[in-house]
Amino acid sequence: ELRGYPFYLYELAKSYKESGDYKKGLEEIQNGLIACSNQFDSYDIKDNPPSSRYINQGMAVELLKEKAELLQLVAAQDQKSELIDLAFECYQVADTMRIEYNKTLINKDDVFFMDQKWRPIYNDLVKLSPTIAEKYLYMEKSRAILFRRNSNEELAKVKSDIPAEVLYFEDSIKKNIIRYKTEMLSDVDSVEAAASASLFKSKRKLDSLFTNYKKQYPSYYQLKYSEAVASLDAVQETLDQSSILIQFHIGNDRIYIFSTSDKEAHMVDISLNDSLKMAIMTSIDQLKNADSYEADVFGKNANILYEKLLLETLQKYQDKTNDKLIILPDGILWNVNFELLLTDSPENYTHNDR
């Protein structure tokens, strides 16, 4: 009797969350997962339907995201650390499902909208990941979303090499998938069964088409569908003994600073508080606007940013010569000139040092 009402249950769960009744919110989220799933009836919050059992994948992704957030809130409220592991699992399932769902979308704007909504979730995945390799994976996935958003021109070029009938076939399969998912909501068992069988066949056709794309049109598949990212081991193999890669990821209220040499990797996270934001913005403004430049102010901020953004990370590699730092910023940090940061306060520099 719940089937067909996942959005209502999703909104109901959110209202419970806003009122502080997180456990009741979890109950309604679980009801929502049942409502948008096929042949899944577990009311246990530890359970999630297999991805193949979701009728509405887009709604399921939203439900799983909300479930993960509620699990974290209940974990903090009741001091139950095991719920954090469940939240991480929800995010992982939702991430896998988002990738599958995106491949069935026809309109590229829908894909970008879904990606943009999802990028903040990688903040939680970075925070909750138990290993540094997994933390790095989700930082890279977040960066890959930005790459796809900025690859429209390249995609248009490679798309022109594909026969029109092949692209039409791709869109027709996706339209059939949408239709069969809708028909699976039918109260008539025979209609639901037929739609389920047709949906399975259409997904197989789409998978087969993607396999063909990988072989014949790899650039098109890479730009439009691939979410593969380099592993930590692969990155370390590219670094020589004197190099350190430092990569930033800006979350809601934290900055995650990942670093790796050819043999070791570390993660540091710092608070993105008002004083740090002010130092970043002042440093950027001083470089962009000559009229606002003041040497002492710039020097002070340059030292603050070094101590906040780099010092703790570099202290972990004291046995290395640090001849080469490779820095990958994120967000507003792209506007920071890391080469001009000062390792000491300005008054301790001589004129020649400056």
Short mmCIF file of C-alpha atoms in Angstrom, two decimals:
data_model
loop_
_atom_site.label_atom_id
_atom_site.label_comp_id
_atom_site.label_asym_id
_atom_site.label_seq_id
_atom_site.Cartn_x
_atom_site.Cartn_y
_atom_site.Cartn_z
CA GLU A 1 0.00 0.00 0.00
CA LEU A 2 3.04 2.26 0.30
CA ARG A 3 4.02 1.85 -3.35
CA GLY A 4 3.60 4.96 -5.45
CA TYR A 5 4.04 7.44 -2.56
CA PRO A 6 7.82 7.77 -2.06
CA PHE A 7 7.92 11.56 -2.47
CA TYR A 8 5.22 12.08 0.17
CA LEU A 9 7.11 9.84 2.60
CA TYR A 10 10.38 11.61 1.77
CA GLU A 11 8.84 14.99 2.61
CA LEU A 12 7.28 13.55 5.75
CA ALA A 13 10.69 12.27 6.88
CA LYS A 14 12.25 15.70 6.27
CA SER A 15 9.57 17.35 8.39
CA TYR A 16 10.34 14.96 11.25
CA LYS A 17 14.05 15.77 10.87
CA GLU A 18 13.37 19.49 11.07
CA SER A 19 11.36 18.97 14.27
CA GLY A 20 14.21 16.94 15.80
CA ASP A 21 12.43 13.55 15.73
CA TYR A 22 15.21 11.81 13.80
CA LYS A 23 14.12 8.25 14.59
CA LYS A 24 10.62 8.86 13.28
CA GLY A 25 12.20 10.42 10.21
CA LEU A 26 14.22 7.23 9.69
CA GLU A 27 11.04 5.14 9.86
CA GLU A 28 9.42 7.21 7.12
CA ILE A 29 12.55 7.09 4.96
CA GLN A 30 12.52 3.30 5.20
CA ASN A 31 8.84 3.36 4.20
CA GLY A 32 9.85 5.57 1.27
CA LEU A 33 12.46 3.05 0.13
CA ILE A 34 9.79 0.36 0.20
CA ALA A 35 7.44 2.66 -1.73
CA CYS A 36 9.82 3.18 -4.64
CA SER A 37 11.17 -0.36 -4.74
CA ASN A 38 10.01 -3.59 -6.29
CA GLN A 39 9.70 -6.67 -4.05
CA PHE A 40 11.34 -5.10 -0.99
CA ASP A 41 9.47 -5.00 2.31
CA SER A 42 12.07 -4.63 5.06
CA TYR A 43 11.33 -2.05 7.75
CA ASP A 44 14.77 -2.60 9.31
CA ILE A 45 16.91 0.54 8.85
CA LYS A 46 19.95 -1.71 8.38
CA ASP A 47 18.52 -2.92 5.07
CA ASN A 48 18.49 -1.24 1.66
CA PRO A 49 16.92 -2.69 -1.50
CA PRO A 50 19.31 -3.95 -4.19
CA SER A 51 19.77 -1.34 -6.91
CA SER A 52 17.92 -3.54 -9.40
CA ARG A 53 14.79 -3.39 -7.23
CA TYR A 54 14.27 0.35 -7.45
CA ILE A 55 11.45 1.53 -9.69
CA ASN A 56 12.36 5.20 -9.32
CA GLN A 57 16.15 5.48 -9.07
CA GLY A 58 16.19 9.27 -8.88
CA MET A 59 13.84 9.24 -5.88
CA ALA A 60 15.75 6.35 -4.32
CA VAL A 61 18.98 8.36 -4.44
CA GLU A 62 17.29 11.23 -2.59
CA LEU A 63 15.86 8.81 0.01
CA LEU A 64 19.23 7.16 0.61
CA LYS A 65 20.93 10.55 1.01
CA GLU A 66 18.32 11.58 3.56
CA LYS A 67 18.64 8.24 5.33
CA ALA A 68 22.41 8.69 5.64
CA GLU A 69 21.96 12.17 7.12
CA LEU A 70 19.36 10.94 9.62
CA LEU A 71 21.59 8.02 10.63
CA GLN A 72 24.39 10.47 11.44
CA LEU A 73 22.03 12.60 13.50
CA VAL A 74 20.74 9.59 15.46
CA ALA A 75 24.34 8.37 15.93
CA ALA A 76 25.28 11.71 17.50
CA GLN A 77 22.11 11.80 19.58
CA ASP A 78 22.39 8.25 20.97
CA GLN A 79 26.19 7.88 20.81
CA LYS A 80 25.91 4.86 18.48
CA SER A 81 29.01 4.77 16.30
CA GLU A 82 27.75 1.73 14.37
CA LEU A 83 25.13 3.94 12.74
CA ILE A 84 27.96 5.94 11.12
CA ASP A 85 28.96 2.78 9.25
CA LEU A 86 25.36 2.38 8.07
CA ALA A 87 25.34 6.00 6.89
CA PHE A 88 28.52 5.40 4.89
CA GLU A 89 26.95 2.30 3.30
CA CYS A 90 23.85 4.33 2.34
CA TYR A 91 25.99 6.93 0.63
CA GLN A 92 27.93 4.22 -1.22
CA VAL A 93 24.73 2.57 -2.48
CA ALA A 94 23.33 5.96 -3.47
CA ASP A 95 26.55 6.87 -5.31
CA THR A 96 26.44 3.63 -7.33
CA MET A 97 22.78 4.21 -8.10
CA ARG A 98 23.35 7.84 -9.11
CA ILE A 99 25.91 6.68 -11.68
CA GLU A 100 23.46 4.12 -13.09
CA TYR A 101 20.63 6.65 -13.07
CA ASN A 102 22.68 9.33 -14.85
CA LYS A 103 23.33 6.90 -17.70
CA THR A 104 19.59 6.66 -18.38
CA LEU A 105 19.02 10.44 -18.51
CA ILE A 106 18.48 11.98 -21.94
CA ASN A 107 18.79 15.70 -21.19
CA LYS A 108 22.36 16.74 -20.29
CA ASP A 109 20.98 19.51 -18.08
CA ASP A 110 19.31 16.84 -15.93
CA VAL A 111 22.68 15.11 -15.57
CA PHE A 112 24.41 18.35 -14.55
CA PHE A 113 21.59 19.09 -12.09
CA MET A 114 21.94 15.64 -10.53
CA ASP A 115 25.73 15.98 -10.37
CA GLN A 116 25.55 19.41 -8.78
CA LYS A 117 23.18 18.15 -6.10
CA TRP A 118 25.45 15.21 -5.47
CA ARG A 119 28.80 16.97 -5.17
CA PRO A 120 28.19 18.14 -1.56
CA ILE A 121 27.50 14.51 -0.60
CA TYR A 122 31.11 13.70 -1.39
CA ASN A 123 31.97 15.95 1.56
CA ASP A 124 30.34 13.39 3.86
CA LEU A 125 31.90 10.47 1.99
CA VAL A 126 35.35 12.02 2.41
CA LYS A 127 34.64 12.58 6.10
CA LEU A 128 33.17 9.11 6.76
CA SER A 129 35.53 6.98 4.65
CA PRO A 130 37.52 4.63 6.92
CA THR A 131 40.71 4.58 4.81
CA ILE A 132 42.79 7.31 3.22
CA ALA A 133 42.56 5.56 -0.17
CA GLU A 134 38.76 5.83 -0.03
CA LYS A 135 38.95 9.45 1.09
CA TYR A 136 41.11 10.18 -1.95
CA LEU A 137 38.68 8.28 -4.21
CA TYR A 138 35.73 10.48 -3.23
CA MET A 139 37.78 13.66 -3.48
CA GLU A 140 38.61 12.65 -7.05
CA LYS A 141 34.99 11.80 -7.82
CA SER A 142 33.97 15.25 -6.66
CA ARG A 143 36.61 16.80 -8.92
CA ALA A 144 35.42 14.63 -11.84
CA ILE A 145 31.93 16.18 -11.58
CA LEU A 146 33.46 19.60 -12.20
CA PHE A 147 35.38 18.23 -15.17
CA ARG A 148 32.22 16.81 -16.76
CA ARG A 149 30.40 20.09 -16.26
CA ASN A 150 33.14 21.92 -18.18
CA SER A 151 33.54 19.39 -21.01
CA ASN A 152 30.51 20.37 -23.13
CA GLU A 153 32.56 21.71 -26.04
CA GLU A 154 34.78 18.61 -26.21
CA LEU A 155 31.72 16.36 -25.96
CA ALA A 156 30.05 18.14 -28.88
CA LYS A 157 33.15 17.56 -31.03
CA VAL A 158 33.43 13.81 -30.39
CA LYS A 159 29.65 13.38 -30.62
CA SER A 160 29.74 14.60 -34.22
CA ASP A 161 31.76 11.49 -35.17
CA ILE A 162 28.97 9.12 -34.12
CA PRO A 163 26.28 8.16 -36.68
CA ALA A 164 22.95 9.89 -35.99
CA GLU A 165 21.07 6.57 -35.96
CA VAL A 166 23.29 5.29 -33.15
CA LEU A 167 22.55 8.34 -31.00
CA TYR A 168 18.85 8.02 -31.82
CA PHE A 169 18.97 4.37 -30.73
CA GLU A 170 20.58 5.45 -27.44
CA ASP A 171 17.80 8.00 -26.76
CA SER A 172 15.05 5.52 -27.69
CA ILE A 173 16.36 2.97 -25.19
CA LYS A 174 16.41 5.61 -22.45
CA LYS A 175 12.86 6.67 -23.26
CA ASN A 176 11.72 3.04 -23.04
CA ILE A 177 13.42 2.68 -19.66
CA ILE A 178 11.49 5.69 -18.36
CA ARG A 179 8.21 4.28 -19.74
CA TYR A 180 8.72 0.81 -18.26
CA LYS A 181 9.60 2.24 -14.85
CA THR A 182 6.30 4.14 -14.89
CA GLU A 183 4.36 1.03 -15.94
CA MET A 184 5.91 -0.93 -13.05
CA LEU A 185 3.83 1.21 -10.68
CA SER A 186 0.66 -0.38 -12.07
CA ASP A 187 -1.70 -2.15 -9.66
CA VAL A 188 -2.28 -4.81 -12.32
CA ASP A 189 0.14 -7.66 -11.70
CA SER A 190 0.39 -8.68 -15.36
CA VAL A 191 1.25 -5.12 -16.44
CA GLU A 192 3.86 -4.80 -13.70
CA ALA A 193 5.43 -8.15 -14.62
CA ALA A 194 5.56 -7.28 -18.34
CA ALA A 195 7.08 -3.88 -17.59
CA SER A 196 9.69 -5.45 -15.30
CA ALA A 197 10.74 -7.91 -18.02
CA SER A 198 10.89 -5.14 -20.66
CA LEU A 199 12.88 -2.91 -18.33
CA PHE A 200 15.45 -5.65 -17.79
CA LYS A 201 15.84 -6.12 -21.57
CA SER A 202 16.19 -2.38 -22.17
CA LYS A 203 18.90 -2.07 -19.53
CA ARG A 204 20.75 -4.97 -21.15
CA LYS A 205 20.54 -3.16 -24.51
CA LEU A 206 21.91 0.02 -22.95
CA ASP A 207 24.77 -1.88 -21.30
CA SER A 208 25.58 -3.48 -24.65
CA LEU A 209 25.57 -0.09 -26.33
CA PHE A 210 27.94 1.32 -23.71
CA THR A 211 30.28 -1.63 -24.27
CA ASN A 212 30.28 -0.78 -27.97
CA TYR A 213 30.95 2.90 -27.20
CA LYS A 214 34.01 1.95 -25.15
CA LYS A 215 35.45 0.09 -28.15
CA GLN A 216 34.40 2.28 -31.10
CA TYR A 217 33.84 5.73 -29.56
CA PRO A 218 35.95 5.78 -26.36
CA SER A 219 36.25 9.57 -26.23
CA TYR A 220 32.47 9.98 -26.30
CA TYR A 221 31.98 7.39 -23.55
CA GLN A 222 34.78 8.86 -21.46
CA LEU A 223 33.39 12.40 -21.59
CA LYS A 224 29.72 11.55 -21.16
CA TYR A 225 29.52 8.44 -19.01
CA SER A 226 32.78 7.34 -17.44
CA GLU A 227 33.29 8.12 -13.75
CA ALA A 228 36.56 6.25 -13.46
CA VAL A 229 39.22 8.04 -11.43
CA ALA A 230 42.85 7.24 -10.73
CA SER A 231 43.55 5.16 -7.63
CA LEU A 232 45.92 6.32 -4.90
CA ASP A 233 48.42 3.60 -5.88
CA ALA A 234 48.36 4.78 -9.51
CA VAL A 235 49.01 8.38 -8.47
CA GLN A 236 51.91 7.41 -6.20
CA GLU A 237 53.54 5.55 -9.09
CA THR A 238 53.73 8.82 -11.05
CA LEU A 239 55.58 10.71 -8.28
CA ASP A 240 59.35 10.77 -7.93
CA GLN A 241 61.12 10.68 -4.56
CA SER A 242 61.30 14.46 -4.18
CA SER A 243 57.67 15.24 -5.09
CA ILE A 244 54.63 15.73 -2.87
CA LEU A 245 51.11 16.09 -4.22
CA ILE A 246 48.79 18.24 -2.10
CA GLN A 247 45.12 18.28 -3.03
CA PHE A 248 42.37 20.38 -1.42
CA HIS A 249 38.67 19.64 -1.08
CA ILE A 250 36.38 22.31 0.35
CA GLY A 251 33.40 21.02 2.34
CA ASN A 252 30.58 22.91 4.01
CA ASP A 253 32.62 24.05 6.99
CA ARG A 254 35.89 22.14 6.62
CA ILE A 255 38.81 22.04 4.21
CA TYR A 256 40.18 18.53 3.61
CA ILE A 257 43.86 18.49 2.66
CA PHE A 258 45.06 15.25 1.09
CA SER A 259 48.75 14.70 0.44
CA THR A 260 50.89 11.91 -0.93
CA SER A 261 54.48 11.19 -1.78
CA ASP A 262 55.66 8.17 -3.74
CA LYS A 263 55.36 6.01 -0.60
CA GLU A 264 53.03 7.56 2.00
CA ALA A 265 49.76 9.47 2.13
CA HIS A 266 48.04 11.64 4.74
CA MET A 267 44.82 13.57 5.28
CA VAL A 268 44.40 16.73 7.34
CA ASP A 269 41.16 18.65 7.81
CA ILE A 270 40.86 22.18 9.14
CA SER A 271 37.97 24.44 10.05
CA LEU A 272 36.83 26.83 7.33
CA ASN A 273 36.09 29.54 9.87
CA ASP A 274 35.51 33.26 9.32
CA SER A 275 39.12 34.23 10.05
CA LEU A 276 40.46 31.81 7.43
CA LYS A 277 37.87 32.98 4.90
CA MET A 278 38.91 36.58 5.57
CA ALA A 279 42.61 35.75 5.11
CA ILE A 280 41.87 34.00 1.79
CA MET A 281 39.68 36.81 0.45
CA THR A 282 42.12 39.53 1.57
CA SER A 283 45.05 37.75 -0.08
CA ILE A 284 43.12 37.40 -3.35
CA ASP A 285 41.93 41.01 -3.28
CA GLN A 286 45.46 42.34 -2.64
CA LEU A 287 46.76 40.57 -5.75
CA LYS A 288 43.86 41.52 -8.01
CA ASN A 289 43.54 45.16 -7.01
CA ALA A 290 46.76 47.18 -7.00
CA ASP A 291 45.04 50.06 -5.22
CA SER A 292 44.30 47.88 -2.17
CA TYR A 293 47.78 46.32 -1.94
CA GLU A 294 49.58 46.81 1.37
CA ALA A 295 52.83 44.91 1.83
CA ASP A 296 52.42 44.31 5.56
CA VAL A 297 48.81 43.13 5.23
CA PHE A 298 49.67 40.86 2.32
CA GLY A 299 52.68 39.41 4.17
CA LYS A 300 50.65 38.73 7.29
CA ASN A 301 47.94 36.93 5.32
CA ALA A 302 50.52 35.02 3.26
CA ASN A 303 52.00 33.63 6.47
CA ILE A 304 48.56 32.82 7.95
CA LEU A 305 47.58 30.90 4.82
CA TYR A 306 50.87 28.97 4.80
CA GLU A 307 50.42 27.93 8.43
CA LYS A 308 46.74 27.01 7.94
CA LEU A 309 46.87 25.33 4.53
CA LEU A 310 50.36 23.78 4.25
CA LEU A 311 52.37 23.65 7.47
CA GLU A 312 50.75 20.64 9.18
CA THR A 313 50.84 18.65 5.95
CA LEU A 314 54.49 19.42 5.18
CA GLN A 315 55.52 18.51 8.73
CA LYS A 316 54.48 14.95 7.93
CA TYR A 317 57.22 14.77 5.27
CA GLN A 318 60.17 16.15 7.21
CA ASP A 319 62.44 13.36 5.95
CA LYS A 320 61.91 14.47 2.33
CA THR A 321 63.70 17.25 0.49
CA ASN A 322 60.34 18.65 -0.74
CA ASP A 323 61.97 19.88 -3.96
CA LYS A 324 58.67 19.82 -5.79
CA LEU A 325 55.18 20.55 -4.46
CA ILE A 326 52.27 19.78 -6.80
CA ILE A 327 49.21 21.64 -5.53
CA LEU A 328 45.63 21.03 -6.74
CA PRO A 329 43.33 23.66 -5.19
CA ASP A 330 39.54 23.55 -4.95
CA GLY A 331 36.88 26.25 -5.12
CA ILE A 332 38.05 29.67 -4.01
CA LEU A 333 41.58 28.34 -3.39
CA TRP A 334 42.17 28.33 -7.16
CA ASN A 335 42.59 32.11 -6.78
CA VAL A 336 45.29 31.81 -4.10
CA ASN A 337 48.88 32.15 -5.33
CA PHE A 338 50.57 29.42 -3.28
CA GLU A 339 54.02 30.42 -4.58
CA LEU A 340 53.76 33.71 -2.68
CA LEU A 341 52.89 32.22 0.71
CA LEU A 342 55.40 32.97 3.47
CA THR A 343 56.82 30.29 5.77
CA ASP A 344 57.48 32.86 8.50
CA SER A 345 55.96 36.14 9.70
CA PRO A 346 56.97 39.15 7.52
CA GLU A 347 59.02 40.89 10.23
CA ASN A 348 61.40 37.91 10.33
CA TYR A 349 62.33 38.29 6.64
CA THR A 350 65.24 40.43 5.53
CA HIS A 351 64.96 42.73 2.51
CA ASN A 352 66.80 40.13 0.38
CA ASP A 353 64.41 37.39 1.49
CA ARG A 354 61.49 39.44 0.26
#
